[in-house]
Every structure is written in structure tokens, then in C-alpha cells.
Amino acid sequence: MSAGERRVLEAVPKELLIGGEWRPAASGRRFAVQDPATASTIAEVADGSVADALAALGAADEAQPGWAATAPRGRSEILRRAFDIITARADDLALLMTLEMGKPLAESKAEISYAAEFFRWFSEQAVRVPGNYQVSPAGNSRLITLRQPVGPVLLITPWNFPMAMGTRKIGPAIAAGCTMVFKPAELTPLSSLALAGILIESGLPPGVLNVVTTTTAGDTTGPLIKDSRLRKLSFTGSTAVGKALIEASAEQVLRVSMELGGNAPFLVFADADLDAAVEGAMVAKMRNGGEACTSANRFHVEESVATEFAARMTERMAALTVGRGTEEAVEVGPLIDAKQLDKVASLVDDAVARGAQVRCGGERGSGPGYFYRPTVLCPVPPDSRMRTEEIFGPVAPIYTFASEEEAVAAANDTEYGLVAYVYTRDLGRAVRVSEAIKTGMVGINQGVVSNPAAPFGGVKQSGFGREGGEEGIEEYLDIKYIGIST
Ligand code: NAP
């Protein structure tokens, strides 16, 4: 480990944040955080349990009334200061993220910037929460509509975007005046702990943000979901866990936001600009090494251009440099852990066993870390498991279609509905197809849709609720109507 890596790791708080204080877990237990490129331990953090989580909820509950009453401008300025600090420390935060999550440094830097933008965006939204004043239709009363923080909220995030998944929830919660218990992923707690430290430095009062890192996610957060002091749950993660949490949330009738799994189709029509389509396909597939809910999980290409598209994708994918993300030339890092590596390998093996052809890759990389070679499969039998399951890795399966109707039907043939990508130069087709596709987001001639100013989220089993945009803060606000007799 280099001196720079050691310095960045040493600077991160490694305890739980409860009521404004960093403290060890009540049990005294700690757990190891690994570098997925080397499979070696890089840090140990506090392993919280129910007692810690309940203490965190107690602190959030106590802080809620005062925080709700804080001037919106004050909340806004805390977010803005945090944006400035994150931006100033982008290099260190990016290195930290690469160390615990594996993505190449350039991608970590892009995520730090994306993550910080949620704070800037919501610092601007904090002072623009709308209300309404109406004369009743009968004229004998006035109807006032206001928005109040739903708070305290429980935030649960995954490992794939260790910083952005946090700021996408914490930003609007702060802007709306909600206090929080934040449980980041076990595999990537360090970025979240660094983020919490920055918010404290930015002036966030004690108890507003409480952080509980743990190896026992379900056991530790379960009692909070059943505790009447909690009023909302915002979850990003797998559909399977999301479903269980929705069920558990029924007991207290919690407000719930769910950002779940995806199976994004990437459609290429014969009239598309093929250079742009390949460029977009590389971004849609390889952003985050394919470990993204928005990752293109299947390429559907019109028959007449499929051979050309597959050849160009193969050339680009085969040329990617795989390795430890801290090294400058590396374009693809390791997968997050052995389980994810086994899953990707088994999906490829399954497709190949059914008759898929490997154009490049199709095998694990070398080293103690969790590497898988960028892979293109074409053709791929439609009964392959990867047609319906989230791959979450650097694997591009290419299928073909013969007509617009067939393309739309293939795109919609999934229980998921997060995002779809469409490449065509026909404006009418772009409108028709994007309206017919059942997803929360569509990228037309672009391979990335994430933008803090836009409402990110899915339909069907990809979840409900939106993060970012004007809609993002609404997830943290209750609407109250006051009728005044005149
Ligand atoms: P996951 O296993 O569902 O875990 C997500 C989070 O939930 C982690 O913090 C995890 O803790 C926690 N968790 C697991 N079981 C829990 C339980 N019973 N009760 C409460 N919390 C629990 O998902 P993942 O593998 O980390 O993330 C990948 C998934 O996230 C993919 O399906 C991806 O599509 C989805 N995702 C969706 C979006 C979106 O915006 N739609 C964005 C990013 C990722 P531990 O870490 O301790 O297990």
C-alpha cells in the first residue's frame, strides 16, 4: 500500500456516528473492509447492532423538531459547504472509494463530482419548497397547502456507488428538514463515514445524521422499521431485499422509497449513427464495470446492423485494460467480491452451455482480486438466464430484432422497469418507442441518464419514488392542508 493510500485511509472516521459523537459499537465488535483488487483488509470499522441502531434513532428523533424548525437557508448553506469540501477533496475521496470498491480512479472522481452535485442541487431546492393558497370553490374558506418534513428517516444504500447513493438521499433529507439514521453497505462503509465527517465539518447539528455501519443489516435495522418513531424508509438495493422491506414497512405504514434492480435494454435501430451507438453502448455497459442498476443488461440490435455492431463492440471491449483501479492505465477494476464474481461467471457459463458464442472474454481475470474479463456474447439464446437476471458485471449479450414492434416487446419483456436506451435517427420512432417502453427513464441517443437535476427512478419491480430533480425532495415531505373559514 502506498503512503498516499495509507494517509487517505487513516483520515476516515471508523466509529458509529450517534448524536454528533463518534463512538464504538456497544458490543465493541468491529469488521474488516477489503480492497476487492487484492482481497486484503484495508481498514476495520465499528460493527453496530440493534442497541446502536436504537440509540441512533433516539438521537434522530430528539433532533427532529429543532431541525425541522431550522431556517431553510441555514440547511441550504450546510449542503453548499459540504459540496465545496467534497469538491476540494475530490482526489482523496476518489482514492478512498477506489480502495474499498475497486472502480478505476477516473470513475471514482466522476462519482465524487456526481455525488457532490446532489448537495449543490438540494442546497438550491431547500429554499424553494412550494406551498399554495387557494379560495375554496364556494368562496367561504381558504385552502392552504404546506409541506413538512416527514422525518426521522432510515436510509439504506448499496455498495456500487458508495458516495452518490448516500448524497442522493441525505441531500434531499437535509433540505427538507428530516433527521436520519444512515446504514451504508457493509462492503463500502468508508466513503459514507468520510461523507458524514464532512457534513459535521459543514455545520450539521448533532443527531441530524446518524450513521450505523454493521454486518447484520436485517437484524440491526429491522427493529427500527417497526419503531413508531421512524416515519420513512428510503432504500436502494436489490429487488428481493426491497420487497421484504416494503412488507416490513406496512406495520408502521411508513412512507417508502424504493430504488431497486434493473434489466436495462439498449436498442439499436438500423437508422442509428452506429459510431454513436457503440460509444453509448460502452458507457451504458461499462460505467462502474457494469455494476450499476442502470447498466445495459442486454443489447437488442436490428438484424441488418447486428454483425457490424457486434464486431465493433468486441473490438472495444477486448481492448480494455483490467486491473487495480489505483493504476493510471486501468479502465476496468475488479468486481466487488467473490460472490459477485461467481454470479457473473455462472451467468456466462449458463449462456455458453445453451449455445451463446463468446466473441471476447468469457473468463475470470488473474490475481487475488475479483476480476472478470470484459465479455461480448453474440448470438445469445433467449432462454439464457442473463436475459432476465441482472448481470452486474462487464458482460454484453447481443440479441437481434426484426421490427420496431419486436424491439419494444423485447424491451418490455422483463419484470424490471428502471431505464432503457434507444439509438435511432428517426425522431418519430424515438418518441414512439420511448413512450411505449415501460421504464422510469429513457436515454435517447445517450448511454447515461443519471443527472442530479432529473428524477431518477423506476417502475414495475425496479421500485417507486424518485431521487434528484424537483421531485427528489418530495420524498421527504408530507403535504398538509389547512382549511380556514372566512
Ligand atoms: P442488497 O443486497 O439489496 O443490499 C443493499 C443494502 O441493503 C445494503 O446496505 C445491505 O446491507 C442492505 N440489506 C441487505 N439485506 C437487508 C435486510 N434484510 N434489511 C435491511 N437492509 C438490508 O443490494 P446490493 O447487492 O448491495 O446492491 C446491488 C443492487 O442494488 C442491485 O440489484 C442494483 O440494481 C441495485 N441498485 C439500484 C439502484 C437504483 O437506483 N435503482 C442504484 C444502485 C443499485 P449489507 O451491505 O450489509 O448487506
Coordinates of C-alpha atoms and ligand atoms in Angstrom, one line a residue:
M1 CA 0.0 0.0 0.0
S2 CA 1.3 3.4 -0.9
A3 CA 1.9 6.2 1.6
G4 CA -1.0 8.2 -0.1
E5 CA -3.3 5.3 0.3
R6 CA -2.4 4.9 3.9
R7 CA -2.9 8.6 4.6
V8 CA -6.4 8.6 3.0
L9 CA -7.5 5.5 4.9
E10 CA -6.2 6.9 8.2
A11 CA -8.1 10.1 7.9
V12 CA -11.5 8.3 7.8
P13 CA -13.6 8.1 11.0
K14 CA -14.2 4.4 11.7
E15 CA -16.7 4.5 14.5
L16 CA -20.5 4.9 14.5
L17 CA -21.9 8.5 14.4
I18 CA -24.7 8.9 17.0
G19 CA -25.9 12.2 18.4
G20 CA -23.0 14.0 16.9
E21 CA -20.4 11.7 18.6
W22 CA -18.2 9.1 17.0
R23 CA -18.4 6.0 19.2
P24 CA -17.5 2.4 19.1
A25 CA -20.3 -0.2 18.8
A26 CA -21.9 -1.1 22.1
S27 CA -20.7 -4.6 21.7
G28 CA -17.1 -3.5 20.9
R29 CA -17.2 -5.5 17.7
R30 CA -15.5 -4.4 14.5
F31 CA -15.4 -5.7 11.0
A32 CA -12.9 -5.7 8.2
V33 CA -13.2 -3.7 4.9
Q34 CA -11.4 -5.3 1.9
D35 CA -9.8 -3.9 -1.2
P36 CA -11.5 -6.0 -3.9
A37 CA -8.5 -5.7 -6.2
T38 CA -6.2 -7.5 -3.7
A39 CA -8.7 -9.3 -1.4
S40 CA -6.7 -7.8 1.5
T41 CA -8.0 -5.9 4.6
I42 CA -7.6 -2.1 4.4
A43 CA -9.5 -1.0 7.5
E44 CA -11.7 -2.1 10.4
V45 CA -14.9 -0.2 11.3
A46 CA -17.4 -0.5 14.2
D47 CA -19.9 -3.3 13.8
G48 CA -23.2 -1.8 15.1
S49 CA -26.1 -3.8 16.3
V50 CA -29.7 -3.2 17.5
A51 CA -28.7 -1.3 20.6
D52 CA -26.6 1.1 18.5
A53 CA -29.4 1.5 15.9
L54 CA -31.9 2.3 18.5
A55 CA -29.6 4.8 20.1
A56 CA -29.2 6.4 16.6
L57 CA -33.0 6.5 16.1
G58 CA -33.3 8.1 19.6
A59 CA -30.8 10.8 18.6
A60 CA -32.6 11.4 15.3
D61 CA -36.0 11.6 17.0
E62 CA -34.7 14.0 19.6
A63 CA -33.1 16.3 16.9
Q64 CA -36.1 16.2 14.6
P65 CA -38.2 19.1 15.9
G66 CA -35.3 21.5 16.1
W67 CA -34.0 20.5 12.7
A68 CA -37.5 20.9 11.2
A69 CA -37.6 24.4 12.6
T70 CA -34.1 25.4 11.3
A71 CA -34.3 28.1 8.6
P72 CA -34.3 26.6 5.1
R73 CA -31.4 29.0 4.2
G74 CA -29.4 27.5 7.1
R75 CA -30.0 24.0 5.9
S76 CA -29.2 25.1 2.4
E77 CA -25.8 26.6 3.4
I78 CA -24.7 23.4 5.2
L79 CA -25.3 21.5 2.0
R80 CA -23.5 24.1 0.0
R81 CA -20.5 24.0 2.4
A82 CA -20.4 20.2 2.1
F83 CA -20.5 20.5 -1.7
D84 CA -17.4 22.8 -1.5
I85 CA -15.5 20.5 0.8
I86 CA -16.2 17.4 -1.2
T87 CA -15.1 19.2 -4.4
A88 CA -11.9 20.4 -2.8
R89 CA -11.1 16.9 -1.5
A90 CA -12.2 15.0 -4.6
D91 CA -8.9 13.4 -5.2
D92 CA -8.6 11.9 -1.7
L93 CA -12.2 10.8 -1.7
A94 CA -11.8 9.2 -5.1
L95 CA -8.8 7.2 -3.9
L96 CA -10.7 6.1 -0.8
M97 CA -13.6 4.9 -3.0
T98 CA -11.3 3.1 -5.3
L99 CA -9.6 1.3 -2.4
E100 CA -12.9 0.0 -0.9
M101 CA -15.0 -0.5 -4.1
G102 CA -12.4 -1.1 -6.8
K103 CA -13.6 1.1 -9.7
P104 CA -10.8 3.0 -11.5
L105 CA -9.8 6.3 -10.2
A106 CA -11.2 8.3 -13.1
E107 CA -14.6 6.7 -12.4
S108 CA -14.3 7.4 -8.7
K109 CA -13.6 11.0 -9.5
A110 CA -16.6 11.2 -11.7
E111 CA -18.8 9.7 -9.0
I112 CA -17.4 12.2 -6.4
S113 CA -18.4 15.0 -8.6
Y114 CA -21.8 13.5 -9.4
A115 CA -22.3 12.8 -5.6
A116 CA -21.4 16.4 -4.7
E117 CA -23.8 17.8 -7.3
F118 CA -26.7 16.3 -5.3
F119 CA -25.7 18.5 -2.4
R120 CA -25.5 21.6 -4.6
W121 CA -28.8 20.8 -6.2
F122 CA -30.6 20.2 -2.9
S123 CA -29.0 23.3 -1.4
E124 CA -30.8 25.2 -4.1
Q125 CA -34.1 23.2 -3.6
A126 CA -34.1 23.7 0.2
V127 CA -35.2 27.3 -0.2
R128 CA -37.8 26.5 -2.9
V129 CA -40.2 24.2 -1.2
P130 CA -43.6 25.2 -2.6
G131 CA -46.9 25.9 -0.9
N132 CA -50.3 27.0 -2.1
Y133 CA -53.1 29.4 -1.1
Q134 CA -56.5 28.9 -2.7
V135 CA -60.0 30.3 -2.4
S136 CA -62.4 27.4 -1.9
P137 CA -64.9 26.9 -4.8
A138 CA -67.7 28.0 -2.6
G139 CA -65.8 31.1 -1.6
N140 CA -66.3 30.6 2.1
S141 CA -62.9 29.3 3.2
R142 CA -59.2 29.4 2.3
L143 CA -57.2 26.3 1.5
I144 CA -53.6 26.5 2.5
T145 CA -51.2 23.7 1.4
L146 CA -47.8 23.4 3.1
R147 CA -45.1 20.8 3.2
Q148 CA -43.5 19.5 6.3
P149 CA -40.5 17.1 6.9
V150 CA -41.7 13.5 7.2
G151 CA -38.6 12.7 9.4
P152 CA -36.9 10.7 11.1
V153 CA -35.9 8.6 8.1
L154 CA -33.9 5.4 7.7
L155 CA -31.6 5.4 4.7
I156 CA -30.1 2.1 3.4
T157 CA -27.7 2.1 0.5
P158 CA -25.7 -0.4 -1.7
W159 CA -22.0 -0.7 -2.3
N160 CA -21.9 0.1 -6.1
F161 CA -21.9 3.9 -5.8
P162 CA -20.6 4.3 -2.2
M163 CA -20.8 8.1 -2.2
A164 CA -23.6 9.1 -4.7
M165 CA -26.2 6.7 -3.3
G166 CA -25.7 8.4 0.1
T167 CA -25.8 12.1 -1.2
R168 CA -28.9 11.3 -3.3
K169 CA -30.8 10.5 -0.1
I170 CA -29.0 12.7 2.5
G171 CA -29.2 15.8 0.3
P172 CA -33.0 16.0 0.0
A173 CA -33.4 14.8 3.6
I174 CA -31.3 17.7 4.9
A175 CA -33.0 20.1 2.5
A176 CA -36.5 19.0 3.7
G177 CA -35.6 19.2 7.4
C178 CA -35.5 15.4 8.1
T179 CA -33.2 13.7 10.6
M180 CA -31.7 10.4 9.6
V181 CA -30.3 7.0 10.5
F182 CA -28.0 6.0 7.7
K183 CA -26.9 2.4 7.1
P184 CA -24.4 2.1 4.3
A185 CA -23.4 -1.1 2.7
E186 CA -21.1 -3.4 4.7
L187 CA -18.7 -3.7 1.8
T188 CA -18.1 0.0 1.4
P189 CA -18.6 1.9 4.7
L190 CA -15.6 4.1 4.4
S191 CA -16.9 6.6 1.8
S192 CA -20.1 7.0 3.9
L193 CA -18.1 7.6 7.1
A194 CA -16.0 10.2 5.3
L195 CA -19.1 11.9 4.0
A196 CA -20.6 12.0 7.4
G197 CA -17.4 13.6 8.7
I198 CA -17.7 16.3 6.0
L199 CA -21.3 17.1 6.9
I200 CA -20.3 17.5 10.6
E201 CA -17.5 19.8 9.5
S202 CA -20.0 21.7 7.4
G203 CA -22.0 22.5 10.5
L204 CA -24.7 19.8 10.5
P205 CA -26.1 19.8 14.1
P206 CA -25.7 16.7 16.3
G207 CA -28.3 14.0 15.8
V208 CA -29.4 15.1 12.3
L209 CA -27.3 12.5 10.6
N210 CA -26.5 9.3 12.5
V211 CA -24.5 6.5 10.8
V212 CA -24.6 2.8 11.8
T213 CA -22.2 0.5 10.0
T214 CA -23.0 -3.2 10.5
T215 CA -22.5 -6.7 9.3
T216 CA -26.0 -7.6 10.4
A217 CA -28.2 -5.4 8.2
G218 CA -31.5 -7.1 8.7
D219 CA -31.2 -7.7 12.4
T220 CA -29.9 -4.2 13.1
T221 CA -32.4 -2.2 11.0
G222 CA -35.5 -4.5 11.5
P223 CA -36.4 -3.1 14.9
L224 CA -36.1 0.5 13.6
I225 CA -38.6 -0.3 10.8
K226 CA -41.1 -1.5 13.5
D227 CA -40.4 1.5 15.8
S228 CA -43.1 4.2 15.8
R229 CA -40.5 7.0 16.0
L230 CA -39.3 6.2 12.4
R231 CA -41.6 7.7 9.7
K232 CA -39.9 6.8 6.5
L233 CA -37.6 4.3 4.8
S234 CA -35.6 5.1 1.7
F235 CA -33.8 2.0 0.3
T236 CA -31.5 1.4 -2.7
G237 CA -30.6 -2.1 -3.4
S238 CA -31.8 -5.4 -4.7
T239 CA -35.5 -6.1 -5.5
A240 CA -35.5 -9.1 -3.2
V241 CA -34.5 -7.1 -0.2
G242 CA -36.7 -4.2 -1.2
K243 CA -39.7 -6.4 -1.3
A244 CA -39.0 -7.7 2.2
L245 CA -38.6 -4.1 3.5
I246 CA -41.8 -3.0 1.8
E247 CA -43.6 -5.7 3.7
A248 CA -41.9 -4.9 7.0
S249 CA -42.8 -1.2 6.5
A250 CA -46.5 -2.0 6.4
E251 CA -46.6 -2.4 10.2
Q252 CA -46.0 1.3 10.9
V253 CA -47.4 2.4 7.5
L254 CA -44.0 4.0 6.7
R255 CA -43.5 6.3 3.8
V256 CA -41.3 4.2 1.5
S257 CA -39.0 5.0 -1.5
M258 CA -37.5 2.1 -3.3
E259 CA -34.7 2.2 -5.9
L260 CA -34.3 -1.4 -6.9
G261 CA -32.8 -3.6 -9.5
G262 CA -32.8 -3.2 -13.3
N263 CA -32.5 -5.1 -16.6
A264 CA -31.9 -2.3 -18.9
P265 CA -32.4 -2.9 -22.7
F266 CA -30.2 -1.0 -25.2
L267 CA -32.0 -0.8 -28.5
V268 CA -30.1 -0.1 -31.7
F269 CA -32.1 0.6 -34.8
A270 CA -30.7 0.3 -38.3
D271 CA -31.0 4.0 -38.9
A272 CA -28.9 4.9 -35.9
D273 CA -25.5 6.5 -36.1
L274 CA -23.5 3.4 -35.4
D275 CA -20.4 5.2 -34.1
A276 CA -22.5 7.0 -31.5
A277 CA -24.4 3.8 -30.7
V278 CA -21.1 1.9 -29.9
E279 CA -19.8 4.8 -27.9
G280 CA -23.1 5.0 -25.9
A281 CA -23.1 1.2 -25.5
M282 CA -19.7 1.2 -24.0
V283 CA -20.8 3.8 -21.5
A284 CA -24.1 2.1 -20.7
K285 CA -22.3 -1.2 -20.3
M286 CA -19.0 -0.4 -18.7
R287 CA -19.8 2.6 -16.4
N288 CA -18.9 1.2 -13.0
G289 CA -17.6 -2.0 -14.7
G290 CA -21.2 -3.0 -15.3
E291 CA -22.0 -2.9 -11.6
A292 CA -24.8 -0.4 -12.0
C293 CA -28.6 -0.7 -11.8
T294 CA -28.7 1.4 -15.0
S295 CA -26.1 -0.8 -16.7
A296 CA -27.2 -2.1 -20.2
N297 CA -28.1 -5.7 -19.4
R298 CA -29.0 -6.7 -23.0
F299 CA -28.3 -5.2 -26.4
H300 CA -31.2 -5.6 -28.9
V301 CA -29.9 -4.7 -32.4
E302 CA -31.8 -4.6 -35.7
E303 CA -30.7 -7.6 -37.8
S304 CA -29.2 -5.6 -40.6
V305 CA -26.6 -3.9 -38.4
A306 CA -26.1 -6.6 -35.7
T307 CA -22.9 -8.1 -37.2
E308 CA -21.2 -4.7 -37.6
F309 CA -22.3 -3.6 -34.1
A310 CA -21.1 -6.9 -32.5
A311 CA -17.7 -6.6 -34.3
R312 CA -17.2 -3.0 -33.1
M313 CA -18.3 -3.8 -29.5
T314 CA -15.9 -6.8 -29.4
E315 CA -13.0 -4.7 -30.6
R316 CA -13.7 -2.0 -27.9
M317 CA -14.3 -4.5 -25.1
A318 CA -11.3 -6.6 -25.9
A319 CA -9.1 -3.6 -25.8
L320 CA -10.0 -2.5 -22.2
T321 CA -7.3 -2.7 -19.6
V322 CA -8.3 -4.6 -16.5
G323 CA -6.5 -4.2 -13.2
R324 CA -6.3 -2.5 -9.8
G325 CA -8.2 0.8 -10.1
T326 CA -5.4 2.8 -8.5
E327 CA -3.2 2.3 -11.5
E328 CA -3.5 5.0 -14.1
A329 CA -4.0 3.0 -17.3
V330 CA -6.7 0.7 -15.8
E331 CA -10.1 1.1 -17.3
V332 CA -11.9 -1.8 -15.6
G333 CA -11.5 -2.7 -11.9
P334 CA -12.4 -5.9 -10.1
L335 CA -15.9 -6.9 -9.2
I336 CA -16.9 -6.2 -5.6
D337 CA -16.4 -9.7 -4.1
A338 CA -16.2 -13.4 -4.7
K339 CA -19.9 -13.8 -4.7
Q340 CA -20.5 -11.3 -7.4
L341 CA -17.6 -12.8 -9.5
D342 CA -19.1 -16.3 -9.2
K343 CA -22.5 -14.9 -10.2
V344 CA -21.2 -13.2 -13.3
A345 CA -19.2 -16.3 -14.3
S346 CA -22.2 -18.6 -13.7
L347 CA -24.4 -16.4 -15.9
V348 CA -21.8 -16.5 -18.8
D349 CA -21.3 -20.3 -18.3
D350 CA -25.1 -20.8 -18.5
A351 CA -25.4 -18.8 -21.7
V352 CA -22.5 -20.6 -23.3
A353 CA -23.8 -24.0 -22.3
R354 CA -27.1 -23.1 -24.1
G355 CA -25.1 -22.1 -27.2
A356 CA -24.0 -18.5 -26.8
Q357 CA -20.9 -17.6 -28.8
V358 CA -18.1 -15.9 -26.9
R359 CA -16.7 -13.0 -29.0
C360 CA -14.2 -11.9 -26.3
G361 CA -13.6 -12.5 -22.6
G362 CA -15.8 -15.2 -21.1
E363 CA -13.4 -15.9 -18.3
R364 CA -12.1 -14.7 -15.0
G365 CA -9.1 -12.5 -14.8
S366 CA -6.0 -13.4 -12.8
G367 CA -4.9 -12.3 -9.4
P368 CA -6.1 -12.5 -5.8
G369 CA -8.8 -9.9 -6.6
Y370 CA -12.2 -10.4 -8.2
F371 CA -11.5 -9.8 -11.8
Y372 CA -13.7 -10.8 -14.8
R373 CA -12.6 -10.1 -18.4
P374 CA -14.8 -7.7 -20.5
T375 CA -17.0 -10.1 -22.5
V376 CA -19.2 -9.9 -25.6
L377 CA -21.6 -12.7 -26.4
C378 CA -23.3 -12.9 -29.8
P379 CA -25.6 -14.6 -30.6
V380 CA -27.2 -15.5 -27.2
P381 CA -30.1 -17.9 -26.9
P382 CA -33.1 -16.1 -25.4
D383 CA -33.6 -18.7 -22.7
S384 CA -30.2 -17.8 -21.1
R385 CA -30.5 -16.7 -17.5
M386 CA -28.8 -13.4 -18.3
R387 CA -31.8 -12.4 -20.5
T388 CA -33.9 -12.0 -17.3
E389 CA -31.4 -11.7 -14.5
E390 CA -29.3 -8.6 -13.6
I391 CA -25.7 -9.4 -14.7
F392 CA -23.9 -6.7 -12.7
G393 CA -20.6 -7.2 -14.5
P394 CA -18.7 -6.4 -17.7
V395 CA -20.7 -8.7 -20.0
A396 CA -22.5 -7.6 -23.1
P397 CA -25.0 -10.1 -24.6
I398 CA -26.2 -9.1 -28.1
Y399 CA -29.7 -10.2 -29.3
T400 CA -31.3 -9.2 -32.6
F401 CA -34.8 -8.0 -33.7
A402 CA -36.6 -7.5 -37.0
S403 CA -39.1 -4.7 -36.4
E404 CA -39.9 -1.8 -34.1
E405 CA -42.8 -3.8 -32.5
E406 CA -40.5 -6.7 -31.8
A407 CA -37.9 -4.3 -30.3
V408 CA -40.4 -2.7 -28.0
A409 CA -41.8 -6.1 -27.0
A410 CA -38.3 -7.4 -26.2
A411 CA -37.5 -4.3 -24.2
N412 CA -40.7 -4.7 -22.1
D413 CA -40.3 -8.4 -21.6
T414 CA -39.0 -8.1 -18.0
E415 CA -40.3 -7.7 -14.5
Y416 CA -37.9 -4.6 -14.2
G417 CA -38.6 -1.1 -15.4
L418 CA -35.7 1.2 -14.5
V419 CA -34.2 2.6 -17.7
A420 CA -33.9 1.9 -21.4
Y421 CA -31.6 3.2 -24.1
V422 CA -32.7 3.8 -27.7
Y423 CA -30.5 4.7 -30.6
T424 CA -32.2 5.9 -33.8
R425 CA -32.1 9.0 -36.0
D426 CA -35.8 8.9 -36.6
L427 CA -37.4 11.4 -34.3
G428 CA -40.9 9.9 -34.7
R429 CA -39.6 6.5 -33.8
A430 CA -37.6 7.9 -30.8
V431 CA -40.9 9.4 -29.4
R432 CA -43.0 6.3 -30.2
V433 CA -40.5 3.9 -28.6
S434 CA -39.7 5.9 -25.5
E435 CA -43.5 6.3 -24.8
A436 CA -44.1 2.6 -25.4
I437 CA -41.2 1.3 -23.2
K438 CA -42.3 0.7 -19.6
T439 CA -39.4 2.2 -17.6
G440 CA -39.0 5.2 -15.3
M441 CA -36.2 6.6 -17.6
V442 CA -35.2 6.5 -21.2
G443 CA -32.0 7.7 -22.8
I444 CA -32.4 8.7 -26.5
N445 CA -29.0 8.5 -28.3
Q446 CA -27.2 8.7 -24.9
G447 CA -25.8 5.9 -22.8
V448 CA -26.1 7.6 -19.4
V449 CA -29.2 9.2 -17.9
S450 CA -28.1 9.9 -14.3
N451 CA -28.3 13.6 -13.6
P452 CA -28.9 15.3 -10.2
A453 CA -31.4 17.7 -11.8
A454 CA -33.6 14.9 -13.2
P455 CA -36.0 12.5 -11.4
F456 CA -34.1 9.1 -11.2
G457 CA -36.2 6.0 -10.5
G458 CA -38.1 3.1 -11.9
V459 CA -41.5 1.4 -12.4
K460 CA -42.6 -2.2 -12.0
Q461 CA -40.2 -4.2 -9.9
S462 CA -37.5 -1.5 -10.2
G463 CA -39.3 0.4 -7.4
F464 CA -41.1 3.6 -6.8
G465 CA -40.2 7.1 -5.7
R466 CA -37.7 9.5 -7.4
E467 CA -34.3 10.8 -6.4
G468 CA -33.0 14.1 -7.8
G469 CA -34.8 16.7 -9.8
E470 CA -37.6 18.8 -8.4
E471 CA -39.3 15.5 -7.3
G472 CA -36.5 14.3 -5.1
I473 CA -37.3 16.5 -2.1
E474 CA -41.0 15.5 -2.2
E475 CA -40.0 12.0 -1.0
Y476 CA -39.0 13.6 2.3
L477 CA -42.0 16.0 2.7
D478 CA -45.6 15.3 3.9
I479 CA -48.3 17.6 2.5
K480 CA -50.6 19.3 5.0
Y481 CA -53.8 21.1 4.1
I482 CA -55.2 23.7 6.4
G483 CA -58.7 25.0 5.8
I484 CA -59.6 28.4 7.2
S485 CA -63.2 29.5 7.5
T486 CA -63.8 33.1 6.3
Ligands
NAP1 P1 -28.7 -5.5 -1.4 O1 -28.1 -6.8 -1.1 O2 -30.1 -5.5 -1.5 O3 -28.1 -4.5 -0.3 C1 -28.4 -3.2 -0.3 C2 -28.4 -2.6 1.1 O4 -29.4 -3.3 1.8 C3 -27.1 -2.9 1.8 O5 -26.8 -1.8 2.7 C4 -27.4 -4.1 2.6 O6 -26.6 -4.3 3.7 C5 -28.8 -3.8 3.0 N1 -29.6 -5.0 3.4 C6 -29.4 -6.3 2.9 N2 -30.4 -7.1 3.5 C7 -31.1 -6.3 4.3 C8 -32.2 -6.5 5.2 N3 -32.8 -7.7 5.3 N4 -32.7 -5.5 5.8 C9 -32.2 -4.2 5.7 N5 -31.2 -4.0 4.9 C10 -30.6 -5.0 4.2 O7 -28.1 -5.0 -2.8 P2 -26.6 -4.8 -3.2 O8 -26.1 -6.1 -3.7 O9 -25.8 -4.1 -2.1 O10 -26.7 -3.8 -4.4 C11 -26.9 -4.2 -5.7 C12 -28.4 -4.0 -6.0 O11 -28.8 -2.6 -5.9 C13 -28.7 -4.3 -7.5 O12 -29.9 -5.0 -7.6 C14 -28.9 -2.9 -8.1 O13 -29.6 -2.9 -9.3 C15 -29.5 -2.1 -7.0 N6 -29.3 -0.7 -7.2 C16 -30.4 0.1 -7.5 C17 -30.2 1.4 -7.8 C18 -31.4 2.3 -8.2 O14 -31.3 3.5 -8.1 N7 -32.5 1.7 -8.6 C19 -29.0 2.0 -7.6 C20 -27.9 1.2 -7.2 C21 -28.1 -0.2 -7.0 P3 -25.2 -5.2 3.6 O15 -24.3 -4.4 2.7 O16 -24.8 -5.3 5.0 O17 -25.6 -6.5 3.0

